Tab-separated table of N, CA and C in Angstrom:
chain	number	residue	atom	x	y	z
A	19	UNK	N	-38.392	-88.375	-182.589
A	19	UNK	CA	-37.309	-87.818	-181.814
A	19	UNK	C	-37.843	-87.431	-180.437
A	20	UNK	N	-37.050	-87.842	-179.387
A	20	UNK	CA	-37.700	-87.613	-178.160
A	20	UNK	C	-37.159	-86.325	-177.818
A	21	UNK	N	-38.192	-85.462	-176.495
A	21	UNK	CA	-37.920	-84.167	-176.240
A	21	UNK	C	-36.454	-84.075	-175.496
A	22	UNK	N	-35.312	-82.862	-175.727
A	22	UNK	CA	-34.129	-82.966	-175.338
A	22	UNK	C	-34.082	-82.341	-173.927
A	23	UNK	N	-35.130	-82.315	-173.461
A	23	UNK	CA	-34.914	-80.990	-172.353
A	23	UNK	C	-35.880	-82.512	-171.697
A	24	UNK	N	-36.532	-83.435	-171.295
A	24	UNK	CA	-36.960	-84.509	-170.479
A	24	UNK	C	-35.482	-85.194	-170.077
A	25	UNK	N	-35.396	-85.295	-168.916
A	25	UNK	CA	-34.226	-86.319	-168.289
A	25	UNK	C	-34.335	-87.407	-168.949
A	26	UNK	N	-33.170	-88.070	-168.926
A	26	UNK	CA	-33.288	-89.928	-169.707
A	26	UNK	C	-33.530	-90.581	-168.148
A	27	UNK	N	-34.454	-91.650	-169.000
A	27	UNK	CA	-34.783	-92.614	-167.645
A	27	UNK	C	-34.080	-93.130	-166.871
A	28	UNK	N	-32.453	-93.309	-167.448
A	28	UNK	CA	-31.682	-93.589	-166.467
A	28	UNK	C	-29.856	-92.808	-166.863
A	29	UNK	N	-29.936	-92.708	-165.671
A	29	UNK	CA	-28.734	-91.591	-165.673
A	29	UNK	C	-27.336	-92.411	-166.630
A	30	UNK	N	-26.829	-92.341	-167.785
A	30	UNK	CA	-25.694	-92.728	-168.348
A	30	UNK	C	-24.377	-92.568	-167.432
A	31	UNK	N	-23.869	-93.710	-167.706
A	31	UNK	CA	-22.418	-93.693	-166.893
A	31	UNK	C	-21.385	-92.724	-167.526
A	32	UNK	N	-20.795	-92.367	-166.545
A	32	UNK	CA	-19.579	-91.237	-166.630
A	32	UNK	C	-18.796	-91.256	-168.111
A	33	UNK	N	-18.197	-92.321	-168.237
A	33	UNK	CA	-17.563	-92.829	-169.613
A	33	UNK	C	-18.338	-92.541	-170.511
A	34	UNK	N	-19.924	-92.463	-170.904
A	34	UNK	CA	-20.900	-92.695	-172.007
A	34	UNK	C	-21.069	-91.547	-172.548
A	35	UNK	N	-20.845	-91.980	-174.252
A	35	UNK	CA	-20.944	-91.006	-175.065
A	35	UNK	C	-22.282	-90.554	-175.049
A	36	UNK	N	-22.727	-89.206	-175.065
A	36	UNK	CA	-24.336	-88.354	-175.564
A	36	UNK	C	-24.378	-87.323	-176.113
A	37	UNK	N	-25.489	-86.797	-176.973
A	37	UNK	CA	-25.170	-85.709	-177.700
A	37	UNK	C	-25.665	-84.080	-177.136
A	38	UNK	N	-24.796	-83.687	-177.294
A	38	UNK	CA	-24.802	-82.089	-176.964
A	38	UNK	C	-26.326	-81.562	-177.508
A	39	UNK	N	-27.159	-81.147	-176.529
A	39	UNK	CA	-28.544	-80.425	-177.447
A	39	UNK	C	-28.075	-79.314	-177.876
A	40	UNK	N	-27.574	-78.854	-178.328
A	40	UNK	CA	-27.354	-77.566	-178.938
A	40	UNK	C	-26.855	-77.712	-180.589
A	41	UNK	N	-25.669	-78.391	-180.569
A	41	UNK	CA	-24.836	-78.619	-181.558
A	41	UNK	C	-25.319	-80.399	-182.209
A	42	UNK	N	-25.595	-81.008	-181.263
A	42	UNK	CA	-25.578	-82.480	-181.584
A	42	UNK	C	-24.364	-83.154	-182.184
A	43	UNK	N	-23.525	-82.955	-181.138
A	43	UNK	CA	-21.934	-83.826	-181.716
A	43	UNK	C	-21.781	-84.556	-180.222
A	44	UNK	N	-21.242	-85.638	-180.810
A	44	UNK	CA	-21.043	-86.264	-179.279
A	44	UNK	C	-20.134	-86.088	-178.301
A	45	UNK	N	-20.370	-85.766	-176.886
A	45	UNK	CA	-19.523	-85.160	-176.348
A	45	UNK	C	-19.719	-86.303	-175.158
A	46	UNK	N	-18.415	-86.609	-173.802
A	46	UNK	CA	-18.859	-87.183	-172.730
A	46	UNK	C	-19.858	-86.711	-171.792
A	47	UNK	N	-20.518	-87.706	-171.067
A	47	UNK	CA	-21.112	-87.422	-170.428
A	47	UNK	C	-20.716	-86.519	-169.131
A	48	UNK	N	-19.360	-86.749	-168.765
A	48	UNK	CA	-18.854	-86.620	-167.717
A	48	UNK	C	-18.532	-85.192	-167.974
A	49	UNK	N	-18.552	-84.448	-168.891
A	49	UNK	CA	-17.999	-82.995	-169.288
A	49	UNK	C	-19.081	-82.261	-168.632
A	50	UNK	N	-18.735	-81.241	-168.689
A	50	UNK	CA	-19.013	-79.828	-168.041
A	50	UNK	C	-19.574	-78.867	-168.828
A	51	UNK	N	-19.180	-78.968	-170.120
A	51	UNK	CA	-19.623	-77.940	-171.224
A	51	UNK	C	-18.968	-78.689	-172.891
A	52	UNK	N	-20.067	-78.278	-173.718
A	52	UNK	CA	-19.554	-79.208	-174.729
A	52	UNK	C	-18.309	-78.425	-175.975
A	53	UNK	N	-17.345	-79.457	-176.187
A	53	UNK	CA	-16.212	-78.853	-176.063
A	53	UNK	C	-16.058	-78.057	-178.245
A	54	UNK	N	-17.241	-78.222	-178.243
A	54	UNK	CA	-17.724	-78.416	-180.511
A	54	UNK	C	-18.316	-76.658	-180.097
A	55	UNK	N	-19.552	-76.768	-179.075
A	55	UNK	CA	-19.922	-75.158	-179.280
A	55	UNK	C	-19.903	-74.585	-177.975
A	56	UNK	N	-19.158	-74.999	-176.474
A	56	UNK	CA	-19.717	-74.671	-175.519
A	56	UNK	C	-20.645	-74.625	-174.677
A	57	UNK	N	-21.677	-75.567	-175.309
A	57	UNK	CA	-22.823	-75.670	-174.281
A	57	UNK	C	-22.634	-76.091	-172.970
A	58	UNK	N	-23.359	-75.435	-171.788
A	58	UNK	CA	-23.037	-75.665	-170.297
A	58	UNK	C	-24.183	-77.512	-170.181
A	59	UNK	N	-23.200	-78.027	-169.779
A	59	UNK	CA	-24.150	-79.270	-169.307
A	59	UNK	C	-24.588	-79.380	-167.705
A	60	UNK	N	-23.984	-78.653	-166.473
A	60	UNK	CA	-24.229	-78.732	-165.937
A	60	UNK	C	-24.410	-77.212	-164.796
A	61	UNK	N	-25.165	-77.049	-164.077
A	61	UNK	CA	-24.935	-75.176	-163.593
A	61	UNK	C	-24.024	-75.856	-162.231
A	62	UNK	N	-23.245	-74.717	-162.231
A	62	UNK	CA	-22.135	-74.469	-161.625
A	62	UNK	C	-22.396	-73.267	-160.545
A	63	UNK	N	-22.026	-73.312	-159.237
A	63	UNK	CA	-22.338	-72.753	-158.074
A	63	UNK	C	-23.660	-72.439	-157.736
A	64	UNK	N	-23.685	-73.808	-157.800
A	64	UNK	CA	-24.845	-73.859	-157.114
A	64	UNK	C	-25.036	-74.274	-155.888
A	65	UNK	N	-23.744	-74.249	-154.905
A	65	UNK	CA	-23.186	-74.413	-153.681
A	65	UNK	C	-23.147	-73.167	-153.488
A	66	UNK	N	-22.687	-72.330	-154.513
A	66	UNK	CA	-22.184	-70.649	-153.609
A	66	UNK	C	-23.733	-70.316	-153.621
A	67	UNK	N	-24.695	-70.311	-154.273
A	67	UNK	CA	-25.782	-69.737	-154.317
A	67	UNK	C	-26.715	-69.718	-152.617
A	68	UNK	N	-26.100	-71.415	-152.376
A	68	UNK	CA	-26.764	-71.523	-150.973
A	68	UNK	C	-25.975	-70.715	-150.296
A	69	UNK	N	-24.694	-70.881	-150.106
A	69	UNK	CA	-23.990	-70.373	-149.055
A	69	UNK	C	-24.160	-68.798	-149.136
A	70	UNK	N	-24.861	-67.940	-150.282
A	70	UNK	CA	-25.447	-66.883	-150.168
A	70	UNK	C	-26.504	-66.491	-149.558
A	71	UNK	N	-27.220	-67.710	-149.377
A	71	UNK	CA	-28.374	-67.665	-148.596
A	71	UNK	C	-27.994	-67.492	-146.660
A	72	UNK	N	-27.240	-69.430	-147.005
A	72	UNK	CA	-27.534	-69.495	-145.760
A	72	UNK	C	-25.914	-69.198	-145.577
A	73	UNK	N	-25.275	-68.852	-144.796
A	73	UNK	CA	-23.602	-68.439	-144.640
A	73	UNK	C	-22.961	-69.757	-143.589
A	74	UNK	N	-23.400	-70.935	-143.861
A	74	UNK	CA	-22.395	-72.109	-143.531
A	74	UNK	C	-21.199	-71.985	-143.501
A	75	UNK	N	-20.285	-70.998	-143.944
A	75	UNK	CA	-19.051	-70.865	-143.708
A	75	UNK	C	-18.405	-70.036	-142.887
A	76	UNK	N	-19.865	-69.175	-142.565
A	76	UNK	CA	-19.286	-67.527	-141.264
A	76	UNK	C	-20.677	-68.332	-140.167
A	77	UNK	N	-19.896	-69.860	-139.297
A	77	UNK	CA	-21.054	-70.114	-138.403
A	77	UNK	C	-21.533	-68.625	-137.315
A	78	UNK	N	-20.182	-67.858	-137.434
A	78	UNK	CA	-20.646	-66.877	-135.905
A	78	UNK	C	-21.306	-66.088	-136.556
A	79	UNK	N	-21.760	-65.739	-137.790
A	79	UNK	CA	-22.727	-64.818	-138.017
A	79	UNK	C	-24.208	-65.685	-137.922
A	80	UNK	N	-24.341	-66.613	-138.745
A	80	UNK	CA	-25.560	-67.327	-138.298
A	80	UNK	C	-25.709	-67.798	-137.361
A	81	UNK	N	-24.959	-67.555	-136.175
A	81	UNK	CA	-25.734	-68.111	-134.976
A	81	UNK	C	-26.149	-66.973	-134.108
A	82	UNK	N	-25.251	-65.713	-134.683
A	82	UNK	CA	-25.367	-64.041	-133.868
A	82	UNK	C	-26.943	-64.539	-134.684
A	83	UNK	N	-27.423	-64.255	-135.761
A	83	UNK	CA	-28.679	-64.057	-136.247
A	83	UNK	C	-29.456	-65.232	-135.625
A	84	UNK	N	-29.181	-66.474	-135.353
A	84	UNK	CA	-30.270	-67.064	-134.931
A	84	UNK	C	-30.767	-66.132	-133.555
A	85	UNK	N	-29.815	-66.075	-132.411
A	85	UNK	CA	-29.583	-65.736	-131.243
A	85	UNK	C	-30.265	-64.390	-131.141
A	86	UNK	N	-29.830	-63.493	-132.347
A	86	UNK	CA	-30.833	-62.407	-132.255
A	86	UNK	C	-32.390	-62.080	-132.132
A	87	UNK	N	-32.917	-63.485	-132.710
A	87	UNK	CA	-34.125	-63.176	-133.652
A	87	UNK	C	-34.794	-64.112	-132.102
A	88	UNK	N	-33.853	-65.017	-131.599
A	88	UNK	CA	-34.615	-65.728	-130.625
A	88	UNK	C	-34.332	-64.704	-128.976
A	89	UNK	N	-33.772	-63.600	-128.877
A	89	UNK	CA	-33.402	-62.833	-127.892
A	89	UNK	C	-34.573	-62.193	-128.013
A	90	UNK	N	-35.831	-62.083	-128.803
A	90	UNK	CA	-36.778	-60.991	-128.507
A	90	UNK	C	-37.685	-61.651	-127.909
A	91	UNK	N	-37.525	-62.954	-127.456
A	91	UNK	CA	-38.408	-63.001	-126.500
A	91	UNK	C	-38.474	-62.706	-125.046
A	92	UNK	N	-39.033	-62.492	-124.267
A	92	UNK	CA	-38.920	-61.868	-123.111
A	92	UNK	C	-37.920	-62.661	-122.272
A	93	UNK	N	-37.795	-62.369	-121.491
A	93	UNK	CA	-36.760	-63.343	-120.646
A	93	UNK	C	-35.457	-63.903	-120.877
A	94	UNK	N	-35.807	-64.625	-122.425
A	94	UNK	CA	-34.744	-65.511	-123.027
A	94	UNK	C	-33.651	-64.410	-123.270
A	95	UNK	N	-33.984	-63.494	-123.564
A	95	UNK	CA	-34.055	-62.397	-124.667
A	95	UNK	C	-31.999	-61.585	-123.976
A	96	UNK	N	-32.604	-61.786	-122.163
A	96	UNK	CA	-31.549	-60.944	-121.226
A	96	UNK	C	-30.423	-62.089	-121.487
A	97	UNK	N	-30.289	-63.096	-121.883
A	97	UNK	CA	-29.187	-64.116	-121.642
A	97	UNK	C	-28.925	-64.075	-123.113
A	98	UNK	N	-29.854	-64.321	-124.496
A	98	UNK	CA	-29.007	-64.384	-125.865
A	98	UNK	C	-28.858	-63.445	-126.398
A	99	UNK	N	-29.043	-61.960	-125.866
A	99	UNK	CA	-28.491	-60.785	-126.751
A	99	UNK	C	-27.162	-60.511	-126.868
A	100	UNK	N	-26.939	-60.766	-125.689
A	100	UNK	CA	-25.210	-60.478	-125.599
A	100	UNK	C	-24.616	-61.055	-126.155
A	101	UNK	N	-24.783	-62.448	-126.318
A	101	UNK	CA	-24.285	-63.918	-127.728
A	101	UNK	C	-24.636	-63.074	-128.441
A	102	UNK	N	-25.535	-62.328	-129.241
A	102	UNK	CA	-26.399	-62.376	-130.391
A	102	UNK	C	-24.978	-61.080	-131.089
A	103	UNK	N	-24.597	-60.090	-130.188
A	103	UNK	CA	-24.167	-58.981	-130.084
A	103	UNK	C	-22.964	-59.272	-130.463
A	104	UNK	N	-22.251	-59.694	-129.409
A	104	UNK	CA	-20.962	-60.592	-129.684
A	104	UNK	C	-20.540	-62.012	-130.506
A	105	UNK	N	-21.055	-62.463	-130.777
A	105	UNK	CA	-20.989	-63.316	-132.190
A	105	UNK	C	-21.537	-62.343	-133.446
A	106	UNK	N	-22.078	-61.320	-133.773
A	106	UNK	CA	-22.302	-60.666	-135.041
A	106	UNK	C	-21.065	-60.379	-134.757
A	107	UNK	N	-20.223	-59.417	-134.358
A	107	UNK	CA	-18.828	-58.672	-134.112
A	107	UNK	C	-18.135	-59.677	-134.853
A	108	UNK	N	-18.001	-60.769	-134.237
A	108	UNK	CA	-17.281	-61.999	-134.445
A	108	UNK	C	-17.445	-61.866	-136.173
A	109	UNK	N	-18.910	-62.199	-137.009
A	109	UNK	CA	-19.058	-62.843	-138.333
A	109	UNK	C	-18.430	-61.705	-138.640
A	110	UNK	N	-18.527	-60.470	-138.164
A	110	UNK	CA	-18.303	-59.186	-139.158
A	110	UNK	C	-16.826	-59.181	-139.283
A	111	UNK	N	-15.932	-59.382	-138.235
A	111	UNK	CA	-14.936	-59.527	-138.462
A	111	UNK	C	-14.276	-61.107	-139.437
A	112	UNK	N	-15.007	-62.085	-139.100
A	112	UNK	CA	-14.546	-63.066	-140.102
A	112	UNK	C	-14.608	-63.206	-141.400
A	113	UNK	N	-16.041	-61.963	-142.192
A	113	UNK	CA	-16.384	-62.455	-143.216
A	113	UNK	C	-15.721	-61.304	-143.694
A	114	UNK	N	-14.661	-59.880	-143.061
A	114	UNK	CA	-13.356	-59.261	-143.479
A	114	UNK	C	-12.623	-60.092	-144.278
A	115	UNK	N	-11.802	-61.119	-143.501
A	115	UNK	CA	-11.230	-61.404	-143.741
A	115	UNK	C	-11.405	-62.886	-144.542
A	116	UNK	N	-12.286	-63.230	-144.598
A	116	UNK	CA	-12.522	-64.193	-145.991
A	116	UNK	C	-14.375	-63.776	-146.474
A	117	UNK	N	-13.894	-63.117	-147.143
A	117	UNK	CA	-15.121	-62.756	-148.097
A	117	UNK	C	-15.855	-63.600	-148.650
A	118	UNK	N	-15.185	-64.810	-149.171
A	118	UNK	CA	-16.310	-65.835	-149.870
A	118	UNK	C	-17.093	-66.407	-148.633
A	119	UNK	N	-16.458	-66.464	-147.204
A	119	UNK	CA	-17.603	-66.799	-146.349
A	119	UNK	C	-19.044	-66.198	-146.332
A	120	UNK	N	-19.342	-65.185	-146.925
A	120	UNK	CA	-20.524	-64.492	-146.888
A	120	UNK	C	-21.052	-64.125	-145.302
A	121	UNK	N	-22.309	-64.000	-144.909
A	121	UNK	CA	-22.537	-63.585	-143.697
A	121	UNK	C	-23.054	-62.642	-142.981
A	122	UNK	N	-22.617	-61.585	-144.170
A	122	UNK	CA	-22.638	-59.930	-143.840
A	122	UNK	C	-24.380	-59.554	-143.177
A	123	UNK	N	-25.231	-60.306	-143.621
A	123	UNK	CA	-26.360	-59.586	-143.058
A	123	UNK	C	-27.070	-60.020	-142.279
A	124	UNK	N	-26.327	-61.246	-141.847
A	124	UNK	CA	-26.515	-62.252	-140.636
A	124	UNK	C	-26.068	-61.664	-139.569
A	125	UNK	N	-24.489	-61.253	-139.976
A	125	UNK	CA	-23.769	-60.674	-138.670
A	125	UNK	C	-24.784	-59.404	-138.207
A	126	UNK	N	-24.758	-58.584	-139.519
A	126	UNK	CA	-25.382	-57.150	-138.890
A	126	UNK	C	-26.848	-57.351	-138.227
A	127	UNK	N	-27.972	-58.399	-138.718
A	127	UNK	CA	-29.425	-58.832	-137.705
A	127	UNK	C	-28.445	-59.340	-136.674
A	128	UNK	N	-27.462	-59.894	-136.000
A	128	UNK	CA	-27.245	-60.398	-135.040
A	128	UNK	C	-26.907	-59.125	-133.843
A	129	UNK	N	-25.776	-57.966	-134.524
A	129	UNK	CA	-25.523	-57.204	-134.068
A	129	UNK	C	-26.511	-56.098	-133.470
A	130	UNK	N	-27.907	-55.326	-134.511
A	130	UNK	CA	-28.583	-54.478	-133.982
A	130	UNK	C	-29.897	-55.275	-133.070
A	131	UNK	N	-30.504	-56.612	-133.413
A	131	UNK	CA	-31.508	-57.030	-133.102
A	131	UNK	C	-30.962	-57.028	-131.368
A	132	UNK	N	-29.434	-57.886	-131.324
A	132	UNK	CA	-29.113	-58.327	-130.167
A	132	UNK	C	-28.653	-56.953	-129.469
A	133	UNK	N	-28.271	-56.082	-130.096
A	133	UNK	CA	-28.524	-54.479	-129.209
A	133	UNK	C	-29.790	-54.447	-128.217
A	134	UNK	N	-30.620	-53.907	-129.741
A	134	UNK	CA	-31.611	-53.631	-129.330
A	134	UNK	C	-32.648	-54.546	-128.246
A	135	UNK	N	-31.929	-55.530	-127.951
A	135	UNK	CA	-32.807	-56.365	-127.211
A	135	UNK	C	-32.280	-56.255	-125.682
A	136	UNK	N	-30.880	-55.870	-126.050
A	136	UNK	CA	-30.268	-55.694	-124.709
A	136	UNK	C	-30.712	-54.277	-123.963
A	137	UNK	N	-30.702	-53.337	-124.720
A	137	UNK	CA	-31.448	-52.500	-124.348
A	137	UNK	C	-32.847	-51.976	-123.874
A	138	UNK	N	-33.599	-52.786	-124.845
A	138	UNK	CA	-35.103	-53.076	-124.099
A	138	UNK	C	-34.842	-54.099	-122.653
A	139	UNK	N	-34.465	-54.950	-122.671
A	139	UNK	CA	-34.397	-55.987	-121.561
A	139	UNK	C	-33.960	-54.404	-120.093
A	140	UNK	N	-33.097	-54.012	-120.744
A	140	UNK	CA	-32.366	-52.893	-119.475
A	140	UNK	C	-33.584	-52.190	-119.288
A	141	UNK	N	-34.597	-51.704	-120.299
A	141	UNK	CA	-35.509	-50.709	-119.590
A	141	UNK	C	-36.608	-51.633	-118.952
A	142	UNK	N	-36.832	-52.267	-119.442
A	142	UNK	CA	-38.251	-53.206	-118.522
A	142	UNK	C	-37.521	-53.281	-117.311
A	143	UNK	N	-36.099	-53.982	-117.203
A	143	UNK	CA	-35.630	-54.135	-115.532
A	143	UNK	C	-35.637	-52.724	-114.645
A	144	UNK	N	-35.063	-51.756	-115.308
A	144	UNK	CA	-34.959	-50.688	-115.037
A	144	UNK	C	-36.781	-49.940	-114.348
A	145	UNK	N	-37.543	-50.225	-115.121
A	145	UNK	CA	-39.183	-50.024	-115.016
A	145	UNK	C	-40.012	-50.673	-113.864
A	146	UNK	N	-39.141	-52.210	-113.650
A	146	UNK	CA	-39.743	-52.968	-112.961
A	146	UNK	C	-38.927	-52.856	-111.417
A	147	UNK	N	-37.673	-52.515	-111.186
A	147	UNK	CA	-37.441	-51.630	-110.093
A	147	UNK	C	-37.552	-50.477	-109.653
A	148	UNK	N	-37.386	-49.802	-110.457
A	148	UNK	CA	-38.153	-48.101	-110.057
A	148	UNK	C	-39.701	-48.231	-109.610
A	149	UNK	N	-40.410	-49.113	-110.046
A	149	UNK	CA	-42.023	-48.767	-109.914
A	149	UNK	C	-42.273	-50.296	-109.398
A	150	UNK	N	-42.333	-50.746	-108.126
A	150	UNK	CA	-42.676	-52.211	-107.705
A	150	UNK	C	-43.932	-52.034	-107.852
């Protein structure tokens, strides 16, 4: 008997009968869970799992967070905070109103990083005219 948990060498077509490892009754291939004891044949959200990661669906929060994280560099920093600032606002308000977009901690690194960068940027300028 070969091991049930090794993939078959070649993937069975949709139509093709196989047996449930759990129960061993034949169920389609094409099913989802076997319909004799319930076994899961295939994991399921495993799309939401990414989009927990990465928030593909709230773009203005991941781009406030890219924008944030790339605003601490010097210079760059005075032109993408304010994006960084104003696009978090943006995710925070989008991922209100559709929650499965996710986002939430994208928006908020977009929002304080891109603060805080705007604010440092103000004191170096501030430093570098007061004291030539």
């Amino acid at each position: 008997m070969s091991n049930p948990y090794e993939p078959p060498e070649t993937a069975p077509d949709a139509g093709q009968i196989v047996s449930c490892p759990a129960c061993n009754q034949p169920v389609s291939f094409a099913a989802a869970a076997c319909p004799h004891c319930g076994h899961p044949f295939r994991q399921s959200g495993g799309d939401e799992t990414v989009a927990t990661v990465v928030p593909y669906r709230n773009p203005k929060a991941l781009f406030a967070y890219y924008l944030g994280v790339f605003s601490l560099m010097p210079c760059f920093g005075l032109l993408l905070a304010p994006f960084a600032f104003v696009l978090g606002i943006l995710g925070l308000r989008y991922r209100r109103r559709n929650p499965q977009a996710h986002g939430l901690a994208h928006a908020w690194v977009g929002i304080i990083i891109g603060g805080l960068s705007i604010v440092g940027h103000g004191v170096a300028i501030a430093l570098l005219v007061m004291n030539p």
